[in-house]
């Protein structure tokens, strides 16, 4: 309880949209921990990034290299979006009709911007897959891709720096869930991604 | 359990507040609870106190100063007004800076009392038989209760409260706060009347937007004898206005405030803000829309050309807009882009959009799709005014690849871990 009514935070009555995190494929691939914030059926689901930040939504820009249509009655599209560090697996099903139509129209290879929600799956062989359920996918130019690499590198470095400093509850959780991952690895990954941009 | 001892203790507690509870009755109640119902003595005592509090219209003593005072003198603490926390019994000294008409017959007086630390609304219950306080005078109010009403701290004067007028001459100069720092309760500001809005209620005298260097806030004045309208463009010092909150947004109710017109000028920030990020969502209702042509209405029409106020409007006016979300990776901002900025950003003019809407089989949807494909996922910088959590964009630039950022990030990533 606050001791002074003037310290009380201004209550947020308005809806706050979950921000779209910037993360390289090489980091997202390492996610193994997914949780719900709250007991409610509608509570958002988060994937915990190894660098210690929760993400309900991500924004990625890369090259759509491949897309496949799957299923008969429950048709959906899968795609592979490649950034300088690895591959994102994206999918859009009949619950995302707008995203599915967008993805259906794009002929790879193309630079694409994807807004979507990361989800964790464990495959029958026990290996893990992080898949991105597409909310929206549009064709963009190479400039946008390059700006995204800078953006993703900046946020990755911010997270790695924060990880080494004062631990937030999510950073503590990441240390517990990913004991074998040293986030300074992502600094190197960011460097390599930046170095691939030709000036 | 010594019932008479406990009953005396409880009775003394209420006697301090000016009540005269029947000691025998208290003792009887305690005895009944403990002997007949097997209630724990401490719980019985709590229950009797709570019952009496209800009877005398006092809030039940909680964690605040009164419980556990155990009859020792002065159960409440002397405090500055700003330090009062809901649930606490307090003694304060302050000046009555406003009196307002009681909202109910059970209220004798209501208004605002202030000291140099701040101000708080107060309510004097009719049952309390408290002496009437005069606006502009100073009083010492002992053993009143701070509670919360509609999320705002409020001082309750009940029958246990003693009020003494302070006759010595004290001065009180309220300090205006920046609009950005206002919190629900009472606030003083120095502002410019930026924009007058149409009164949308018959009891409303005036409403509009006030601004200072830190931002803007909506205000309202309700019709009441003696209330005067503010002059648009003028600068005012407003003391002890009521800061209300609705849906997370603040507004000022000026009815009880002291308003002084001032000389000078204020450079109103107008909530001017700039955000850079990627457009992560284009909301329905973006693209080309039809607006109601009735003078002063301008509402967006439904697909059937229906205005919520003026019904079917076949002679609508076309307009362009984009509603969406701009996201910088940490926070997502609601943006509303107006026509000329939409034209510049999408490369589709209103005339072209109208041509598509009227000739393409998909009609207005085709404009939406083309605009979505042109801007979604792109990095832009938006300038505009932020009102009610939404940025009204009046200028917008595409972000270009900056090789200086690239070099700086390479250095940062290649450098030794910090």
Tab-separated table of C-alpha atoms in Angstrom, chain B:
chain	number	residue	atom	x	y	z
B	1	UNK	CA	-12.594	-11.750	30.166
B	2	UNK	CA	-13.308	-8.701	32.296
B	3	UNK	CA	-16.383	-7.422	30.476
B	4	UNK	CA	-16.789	-4.164	32.339
B	5	UNK	CA	-13.135	-3.263	31.851
B	6	UNK	CA	-13.387	-3.930	28.104
B	7	UNK	CA	-16.706	-2.105	27.855
B	8	UNK	CA	-15.225	0.928	29.583
B	9	UNK	CA	-12.264	0.888	27.238
B	10	UNK	CA	-14.539	0.821	24.192
B	11	UNK	CA	-16.772	3.483	25.618
B	12	UNK	CA	-13.807	5.776	26.325
B	13	UNK	CA	-12.679	5.397	22.739
B	14	UNK	CA	-15.983	6.647	21.454
B	15	UNK	CA	-16.282	9.277	24.176
B	16	UNK	CA	-13.118	10.846	22.770
B	17	UNK	CA	-15.032	11.293	19.571
B	18	UNK	CA	-17.855	13.010	21.386
B	19	UNK	CA	-20.174	9.999	21.602
B	20	UNK	CA	-21.800	8.663	24.728
B	21	UNK	CA	-22.291	4.957	24.204
B	22	UNK	CA	-24.100	2.973	26.889
B	23	UNK	CA	-21.415	1.081	28.815
B	24	UNK	CA	-23.888	-1.450	30.193
B	25	UNK	CA	-25.141	-2.205	26.696
B	26	UNK	CA	-21.616	-2.726	25.429
B	27	UNK	CA	-20.881	-5.036	28.299
B	28	UNK	CA	-24.049	-6.985	27.574
B	29	UNK	CA	-23.162	-7.388	23.920
B	30	UNK	CA	-19.648	-8.566	24.714
B	31	UNK	CA	-20.938	-11.045	27.266
B	32	UNK	CA	-23.487	-12.385	24.836
B	33	UNK	CA	-20.956	-12.832	22.035
B	34	UNK	CA	-18.393	-14.544	24.217
B	35	UNK	CA	-20.601	-16.572	26.548
B	36	UNK	CA	-23.416	-17.550	24.220
B	37	UNK	CA	-21.693	-17.696	20.887
B	38	UNK	CA	-18.229	-18.735	21.921
B	39	UNK	CA	-16.631	-15.828	20.099
B	40	UNK	CA	-13.000	-15.064	20.876
B	41	UNK	CA	-12.836	-12.062	23.250
B	42	UNK	CA	-10.675	-10.021	20.852
B	43	UNK	CA	-13.054	-10.767	18.004
B	44	UNK	CA	-16.055	-9.831	20.169
B	45	UNK	CA	-14.453	-6.518	21.036
B	46	UNK	CA	-13.711	-5.829	17.361
B	47	UNK	CA	-17.250	-6.703	16.434
B	48	UNK	CA	-18.796	-4.368	19.031
B	49	UNK	CA	-16.529	-1.507	17.997
B	50	UNK	CA	-17.444	-2.040	14.391
B	51	UNK	CA	-21.153	-2.106	15.221
B	52	UNK	CA	-20.884	1.145	17.173
B	53	UNK	CA	-18.880	2.761	14.396
B	54	UNK	CA	-21.665	1.925	12.024
B	55	UNK	CA	-24.231	3.317	14.412
B	56	UNK	CA	-22.346	6.624	14.692
B	57	UNK	CA	-21.694	6.671	10.965
B	58	UNK	CA	-17.926	6.320	11.353
B	59	UNK	CA	-15.826	4.113	9.148
B	60	UNK	CA	-14.888	0.895	10.904
B	61	UNK	CA	-11.485	1.293	12.445
B	62	UNK	CA	-9.060	-0.605	10.282
B	63	UNK	CA	-5.311	-0.541	10.243
B	64	UNK	CA	-5.458	3.192	10.834
B	65	UNK	CA	-4.439	5.080	13.922
B	66	UNK	CA	-7.544	4.545	16.007
B	67	UNK	CA	-7.475	0.813	16.562
B	68	UNK	CA	-5.251	-0.286	19.334
B	69	UNK	CA	-5.139	3.219	20.709
B	70	UNK	CA	-6.524	1.498	23.781
B	71	UNK	CA	-7.876	4.644	25.389
B	72	UNK	CA	-4.575	6.472	25.492
B	73	UNK	CA	-5.034	10.103	24.605
B	74	UNK	CA	-5.052	11.462	21.055
B	75	UNK	CA	-5.813	8.475	18.850
B	76	UNK	CA	-5.218	10.409	15.657
B	77	UNK	CA	-2.126	11.938	14.218
B	78	UNK	CA	-1.659	15.505	13.234
B	79	UNK	CA	-0.868	15.570	9.532
B	80	UNK	CA	-0.364	17.742	6.523
B	81	UNK	CA	-3.260	17.443	4.122
B	82	UNK	CA	-1.144	15.860	1.409
B	83	UNK	CA	-0.084	13.073	3.800
B	84	UNK	CA	-3.572	11.779	4.516
B	85	UNK	CA	-4.066	8.179	3.419
B	86	UNK	CA	-7.499	6.598	2.975
B	87	UNK	CA	-8.494	4.672	6.082
B	88	UNK	CA	-6.665	6.959	8.465
B	89	UNK	CA	-7.922	9.171	11.252
B	90	UNK	CA	-6.244	12.534	11.064
B	91	UNK	CA	-6.054	15.930	12.626
B	92	UNK	CA	-5.335	18.731	10.213
B	93	UNK	CA	-5.240	22.492	10.059
B	94	UNK	CA	-6.371	24.121	6.867
B	95	UNK	CA	-8.223	26.868	5.120
B	96	UNK	CA	-11.651	26.413	3.597
B	97	UNK	CA	-10.952	27.417	0.013
B	98	UNK	CA	-14.273	26.368	-1.461
B	99	UNK	CA	-17.738	25.394	-0.349
B	100	UNK	CA	-20.101	23.596	-2.651
B	101	UNK	CA	-23.769	22.766	-2.457
B	102	UNK	CA	-24.279	19.517	-0.527
B	103	UNK	CA	-25.254	16.706	-2.833
B	104	UNK	CA	-27.569	15.059	-0.302
B	105	UNK	CA	-29.608	16.046	2.767
B	106	UNK	CA	-27.386	13.840	4.913
B	107	UNK	CA	-24.501	16.181	4.136
B	108	UNK	CA	-24.330	19.479	6.017
B	109	UNK	CA	-21.403	20.986	4.170
B	110	UNK	CA	-18.967	19.976	1.482
B	111	UNK	CA	-16.063	21.734	-0.090
B	112	UNK	CA	-12.301	21.879	-0.223
B	113	UNK	CA	-9.856	22.482	2.586
B	114	UNK	CA	-6.228	23.299	1.890
B	115	UNK	CA	-2.902	23.811	3.595
B	116	UNK	CA	0.493	24.519	2.091
B	117	UNK	CA	1.018	20.818	1.286
B	118	UNK	CA	-2.120	20.383	-0.788
B	119	UNK	CA	-5.883	20.275	-0.724
B	120	UNK	CA	-8.589	17.707	-0.141
B	121	UNK	CA	-12.329	17.563	-0.602
B	122	UNK	CA	-14.276	17.315	2.632
B	123	UNK	CA	-17.746	16.289	3.639
B	124	UNK	CA	-19.454	17.220	6.904
B	125	UNK	CA	-22.223	14.766	7.764
B	126	UNK	CA	-25.472	16.381	8.895
B	127	UNK	CA	-25.527	13.924	11.810
B	128	UNK	CA	-22.229	15.240	13.103
B	129	UNK	CA	-23.773	18.488	14.361
B	130	UNK	CA	-20.528	20.217	13.502
B	131	UNK	CA	-20.407	24.025	13.457
B	132	UNK	CA	-20.728	25.510	9.987
B	133	UNK	CA	-17.378	26.519	8.543
B	134	UNK	CA	-16.922	29.693	6.528
B	135	UNK	CA	-15.127	29.974	3.241
B	136	UNK	CA	-11.778	31.712	3.614
B	137	UNK	CA	-11.369	30.851	7.303
B	138	UNK	CA	-8.851	28.536	8.916
B	139	UNK	CA	-9.884	25.590	11.069
B	140	UNK	CA	-8.289	22.873	13.113
B	141	UNK	CA	-10.144	19.646	12.429
B	142	UNK	CA	-9.439	16.914	14.944
B	143	UNK	CA	-10.142	13.214	14.468
B	144	UNK	CA	-11.627	13.321	11.006
B	145	UNK	CA	-11.350	10.330	8.715
B	146	UNK	CA	-9.721	10.159	5.316
B	147	UNK	CA	-11.474	7.789	3.003
B	148	UNK	CA	-11.766	7.217	-0.687
B	149	UNK	CA	-14.725	8.124	-2.848
B	150	UNK	CA	-14.594	7.352	-6.554
B	151	UNK	CA	-10.851	6.841	-6.325
B	152	UNK	CA	-10.221	10.234	-4.775
B	153	UNK	CA	-9.212	10.894	-1.185
B	154	UNK	CA	-11.903	12.634	0.813
B	155	UNK	CA	-12.015	13.969	4.380
B	156	UNK	CA	-15.074	12.951	6.392
B	157	UNK	CA	-16.185	15.069	9.331
B	158	UNK	CA	-18.317	12.874	11.588
B	159	UNK	CA	-19.815	13.268	15.015
B	160	UNK	CA	-16.536	12.330	16.657
B	161	UNK	CA	-14.689	15.160	14.983
B	162	UNK	CA	-13.981	18.430	16.728
B	163	UNK	CA	-13.655	21.606	14.730
B	164	UNK	CA	-11.993	24.743	16.076
B	165	UNK	CA	-11.659	27.967	14.209
B	166	UNK	CA	-8.141	29.348	14.021
B	167	UNK	CA	-8.332	33.081	14.489
B	168	UNK	CA	-4.720	34.019	13.855
B	169	UNK	CA	-4.091	35.403	10.397
B	170	UNK	CA	-2.395	32.880	8.129
B	171	UNK	CA	-1.604	33.255	4.487
B	172	UNK	CA	-1.838	30.467	1.969
B	173	UNK	CA	-0.457	30.783	-1.514
B	174	UNK	CA	-1.274	27.752	-3.616
B	175	UNK	CA	1.404	26.663	-6.058
B	176	UNK	CA	0.147	25.764	-9.526
B	177	UNK	CA	1.344	22.400	-10.821
B	178	UNK	CA	2.105	21.399	-14.414
B	179	UNK	CA	-0.876	19.713	-16.065
B	180	UNK	CA	1.218	16.601	-16.617
B	181	UNK	CA	1.613	16.176	-12.843
B	182	UNK	CA	-2.094	16.377	-11.987
B	183	UNK	CA	-3.593	13.427	-10.133
B	184	UNK	CA	-7.204	12.702	-9.227
B	185	UNK	CA	-8.194	14.926	-6.305
B	186	UNK	CA	-7.662	18.652	-6.127
B	187	UNK	CA	-5.183	20.597	-8.236
B	188	UNK	CA	-4.100	24.128	-9.050
B	189	UNK	CA	-2.840	25.120	-12.488
B	190	UNK	CA	-1.830	28.137	-14.534
B	191	UNK	CA	-3.198	27.597	-18.014
B	192	UNK	CA	-4.319	29.030	-21.300
B	193	UNK	CA	-7.834	28.361	-22.571
B	194	UNK	CA	-6.847	26.659	-25.817
B	195	UNK	CA	-10.056	25.459	-27.347
B	196	UNK	CA	-13.751	25.805	-26.620
B	197	UNK	CA	-15.941	22.752	-27.173
B	198	UNK	CA	-19.626	22.575	-27.784
B	199	UNK	CA	-21.470	21.918	-24.525
B	200	UNK	CA	-22.949	18.455	-24.985
B	201	UNK	CA	-25.245	18.530	-21.985
B	202	UNK	CA	-27.943	21.006	-21.066
B	203	UNK	CA	-26.577	21.391	-17.549
B	204	UNK	CA	-23.141	22.204	-18.918
B	205	UNK	CA	-22.139	25.851	-19.030
B	206	UNK	CA	-18.853	25.409	-20.843
B	207	UNK	CA	-16.286	22.796	-21.726
B	208	UNK	CA	-13.036	22.802	-23.624
B	209	UNK	CA	-9.319	22.305	-23.478
B	210	UNK	CA	-6.838	24.026	-21.155
B	211	UNK	CA	-3.117	23.876	-21.784
B	212	UNK	CA	0.247	24.733	-20.291
B	213	UNK	CA	3.848	23.969	-21.207
B	214	UNK	CA	3.462	20.358	-20.091
B	215	UNK	CA	0.258	19.328	-21.830
B	216	UNK	CA	-3.460	19.825	-22.115
B	217	UNK	CA	-6.508	18.778	-20.107
B	218	UNK	CA	-10.237	18.866	-20.642
B	219	UNK	CA	-12.310	21.058	-18.345
B	220	UNK	CA	-15.974	21.480	-17.581
B	221	UNK	CA	-18.046	24.113	-15.784
B	222	UNK	CA	-21.584	23.078	-14.831
B	223	UNK	CA	-24.434	25.573	-14.782
B	224	UNK	CA	-24.759	27.111	-11.343
B	225	UNK	CA	-25.773	30.588	-10.244
B	226	UNK	CA	-22.830	32.966	-10.396
B	227	UNK	CA	-20.695	30.820	-12.710
B	228	UNK	CA	-19.094	32.663	-15.584
B	229	UNK	CA	-17.714	31.420	-18.863
B	230	UNK	CA	-14.002	31.582	-19.568
B	231	UNK	CA	-12.706	33.573	-22.513
B	232	UNK	CA	-11.008	31.476	-25.211
B	233	UNK	CA	-7.351	32.419	-25.626
B	234	UNK	CA	-7.059	33.967	-22.150
B	235	UNK	CA	-4.644	32.871	-19.441
B	236	UNK	CA	-5.978	31.861	-16.028
B	237	UNK	CA	-4.709	30.817	-12.656
B	238	UNK	CA	-7.069	28.157	-11.400
B	239	UNK	CA	-6.848	27.209	-7.734
B	240	UNK	CA	-8.357	24.095	-6.192
B	241	UNK	CA	-10.071	22.623	-9.184
B	242	UNK	CA	-11.427	19.135	-8.836
B	243	UNK	CA	-9.403	16.625	-10.864
B	244	UNK	CA	-11.678	13.798	-11.980
B	245	UNK	CA	-10.748	10.580	-13.642
B	246	UNK	CA	-12.839	8.663	-16.121
B	247	UNK	CA	-11.556	5.688	-18.098
B	248	UNK	CA	-8.004	6.586	-17.197
B	249	UNK	CA	-8.361	10.131	-18.476
B	250	UNK	CA	-8.270	13.193	-16.298
B	251	UNK	CA	-10.454	16.256	-16.513
B	252	UNK	CA	-10.913	19.392	-14.429
B	253	UNK	CA	-14.199	20.384	-12.859
B	254	UNK	CA	-13.936	24.128	-12.231
B	255	UNK	CA	-17.190	24.674	-10.356
B	256	UNK	CA	-15.610	24.892	-6.922
B	257	UNK	CA	-12.341	26.401	-8.129
B	258	UNK	CA	-11.071	29.930	-7.667
B	259	UNK	CA	-10.360	31.337	-11.106
B	260	UNK	CA	-8.262	34.427	-11.741
B	261	UNK	CA	-7.654	35.815	-15.191
B	262	UNK	CA	-4.039	36.753	-15.706
B	263	UNK	CA	-1.870	38.797	-17.981
B	264	UNK	CA	0.772	37.103	-20.069
B	265	UNK	CA	0.986	34.238	-22.480
B	266	UNK	CA	1.653	30.512	-22.183
B	267	UNK	CA	3.358	28.502	-24.878
B	268	UNK	CA	0.990	25.547	-24.809
B	269	UNK	CA	2.708	22.330	-25.715
B	270	UNK	CA	-0.593	21.011	-27.003
B	271	UNK	CA	0.636	17.547	-26.144
B	272	UNK	CA	2.992	17.812	-29.126
B	273	UNK	CA	4.674	14.441	-29.408
B	274	UNK	CA	6.855	12.509	-31.787
B	275	UNK	CA	7.070	8.752	-32.009
B	276	UNK	CA	9.190	6.560	-34.240
B	277	UNK	CA	8.480	2.937	-34.881
B	278	UNK	CA	6.999	0.400	-37.229
B	279	UNK	CA	3.339	0.387	-38.216
B	280	UNK	CA	2.163	-2.940	-36.840
B	281	UNK	CA	-1.561	-2.690	-37.429
B	282	UNK	CA	-3.981	-0.851	-39.695
B	283	UNK	CA	-7.431	-0.802	-38.133
B	284	UNK	CA	-10.737	-1.214	-39.942
B	285	UNK	CA	-12.187	2.176	-40.819
B	286	UNK	CA	-8.904	3.218	-42.433
B	287	UNK	CA	-8.561	4.212	-46.086
B	288	UNK	CA	-11.294	6.162	-47.793
B	289	UNK	CA	-14.322	7.025	-45.677
B	290	UNK	CA	-17.524	9.002	-46.110
B	291	UNK	CA	-18.327	11.838	-43.774
B	292	UNK	CA	-21.618	13.473	-42.813
B	293	UNK	CA	-22.014	16.741	-44.745
B	294	UNK	CA	-24.140	18.447	-42.073
B	295	UNK	CA	-22.431	21.631	-40.889
B	296	UNK	CA	-20.301	20.891	-37.816
B	297	UNK	CA	-21.007	17.144	-37.806
B	298	UNK	CA	-18.345	15.516	-39.971
B	299	UNK	CA	-18.960	12.081	-38.440
B	300	UNK	CA	-17.864	9.023	-40.396
B	301	UNK	CA	-20.826	7.372	-42.090
B	302	UNK	CA	-21.533	3.674	-42.149
B	303	UNK	CA	-21.517	1.732	-45.423
B	304	UNK	CA	-25.178	2.592	-45.861
B	305	UNK	CA	-24.302	6.311	-45.658
B	306	UNK	CA	-25.898	6.416	-42.232
B	307	UNK	CA	-24.845	9.091	-39.730
B	308	UNK	CA	-25.564	8.193	-36.086
B	309	UNK	CA	-27.095	11.661	-35.636
B	310	UNK	CA	-28.355	12.834	-39.017
B	311	UNK	CA	-29.422	9.478	-40.493
B	312	UNK	CA	-29.080	8.765	-44.214
B	313	UNK	CA	-26.822	11.263	-45.953
B	314	UNK	CA	-26.573	10.550	-49.703
B	315	UNK	CA	-24.539	13.728	-50.298
B	316	UNK	CA	-21.623	12.546	-48.166
B	317	UNK	CA	-18.098	13.940	-48.387
B	318	UNK	CA	-15.121	11.624	-49.019
B	319	UNK	CA	-12.093	11.739	-46.727
B	320	UNK	CA	-8.934	9.711	-46.112
B	321	UNK	CA	-7.576	8.524	-42.791
B	322	UNK	CA	-5.453	5.759	-41.323
B	323	UNK	CA	-6.082	4.432	-37.829
B	324	UNK	CA	-3.428	2.112	-36.552
B	325	UNK	CA	-0.682	1.236	-34.105
B	326	UNK	CA	2.905	2.460	-34.218
B	327	UNK	CA	5.252	0.239	-32.265
B	328	UNK	CA	8.816	0.944	-31.136
B	329	UNK	CA	9.405	-2.464	-29.572
B	330	UNK	CA	8.745	-1.214	-26.043
B	331	UNK	CA	5.415	0.527	-26.362
B	332	UNK	CA	2.654	0.703	-28.925
B	333	UNK	CA	1.062	4.040	-29.764
B	334	UNK	CA	-2.415	4.489	-31.162
B	335	UNK	CA	-2.178	6.779	-34.195
B	336	UNK	CA	-4.725	8.565	-36.348
B	337	UNK	CA	-3.308	9.956	-39.590
B	338	UNK	CA	-5.262	12.710	-41.315
B	339	UNK	CA	-5.903	13.122	-45.023
B	340	UNK	CA	-2.952	15.140	-46.374
B	341	UNK	CA	-0.508	12.991	-44.395
B	342	UNK	CA	-2.177	9.808	-45.683
B	343	UNK	CA	-1.805	11.096	-49.246
B	344	UNK	CA	1.895	11.819	-48.740
B	345	UNK	CA	2.566	8.528	-46.965
B	346	UNK	CA	0.685	6.180	-49.288
B	347	UNK	CA	1.132	8.064	-52.551
B	348	UNK	CA	-2.631	7.743	-53.106
B	349	UNK	CA	-4.488	11.040	-53.390
B	350	UNK	CA	-8.100	11.537	-52.346
B	351	UNK	CA	-9.091	11.808	-56.038
B	352	UNK	CA	-7.307	8.541	-56.880
B	353	UNK	CA	-8.827	6.823	-53.876
B	354	UNK	CA	-12.297	7.999	-54.898
B	355	UNK	CA	-11.673	6.695	-58.413
B	356	UNK	CA	-10.726	3.273	-57.009
B	357	UNK	CA	-13.657	3.247	-54.560
B	358	UNK	CA	-16.189	3.981	-57.284
B	359	UNK	CA	-14.815	1.752	-60.061
B	360	UNK	CA	-13.065	-1.195	-58.467
B	361	UNK	CA	-15.260	-4.243	-57.726
B	362	UNK	CA	-14.002	-4.236	-54.126
B	363	UNK	CA	-14.833	-0.540	-53.782
B	364	UNK	CA	-13.628	1.149	-50.615
B	365	UNK	CA	-12.053	-2.117	-49.424
B	366	UNK	CA	-9.601	-1.951	-52.303
B	367	UNK	CA	-8.369	1.434	-51.051
B	368	UNK	CA	-7.918	-0.070	-47.591
B	369	UNK	CA	-5.922	-2.992	-49.009
B	370	UNK	CA	-3.702	-0.803	-51.186
B	371	UNK	CA	-2.974	1.567	-48.322
B	372	UNK	CA	-2.323	-1.312	-45.935
B	373	UNK	CA	0.161	-2.869	-48.319
B	374	UNK	CA	1.850	0.513	-48.757
B	375	UNK	CA	2.436	1.285	-45.074
B	376	UNK	CA	2.145	-1.825	-42.893
B	377	UNK	CA	5.492	-2.986	-41.538
B	378	UNK	CA	7.195	0.288	-42.504
B	379	UNK	CA	9.232	2.444	-40.144
B	380	UNK	CA	7.922	5.973	-39.807
B	381	UNK	CA	8.253	8.967	-37.505
B	382	UNK	CA	4.949	10.598	-36.588
B	383	UNK	CA	4.531	14.127	-35.240
B	384	UNK	CA	1.286	15.347	-33.807
B	385	UNK	CA	-0.813	16.089	-30.789
B	386	UNK	CA	-1.587	13.394	-28.310
B	387	UNK	CA	-5.150	13.506	-27.052
B	388	UNK	CA	-6.710	10.830	-24.888
B	389	UNK	CA	-3.919	8.366	-25.585
B	390	UNK	CA	-4.120	8.743	-29.348
B	391	UNK	CA	-1.648	10.622	-31.511
B	392	UNK	CA	-3.352	12.806	-34.115
B	393	UNK	CA	-0.657	12.791	-36.760
B	394	UNK	CA	-0.192	16.018	-38.716
B	395	UNK	CA	3.235	15.212	-40.122
B	396	UNK	CA	4.987	11.991	-40.810
B	397	UNK	CA	8.356	10.972	-42.248
B	398	UNK	CA	9.602	7.632	-43.486
B	399	UNK	CA	12.649	6.468	-41.572
B	400	UNK	CA	15.718	6.154	-43.773
B	401	UNK	CA	18.598	3.761	-43.207
B	402	UNK	CA	21.220	5.708	-41.236
B	403	UNK	CA	24.734	4.432	-41.751
B	404	UNK	CA	25.845	6.397	-38.689
B	405	UNK	CA	23.453	4.264	-36.585
B	406	UNK	CA	24.852	1.195	-38.286
B	407	UNK	CA	28.438	2.127	-37.407
B	408	UNK	CA	27.494	3.026	-33.828
B	409	UNK	CA	25.713	-0.308	-33.340
B	410	UNK	CA	28.646	-2.247	-34.846
B	411	UNK	CA	30.934	-0.527	-32.365
B	412	UNK	CA	28.571	-1.219	-29.508
B	413	UNK	CA	28.122	-4.886	-30.402
B	414	UNK	CA	31.841	-5.379	-31.026
B	415	UNK	CA	32.888	-3.559	-27.867
B	416	UNK	CA	33.641	-5.250	-24.585
B	417	UNK	CA	30.540	-6.266	-22.647
B	418	UNK	CA	29.509	-3.408	-20.385
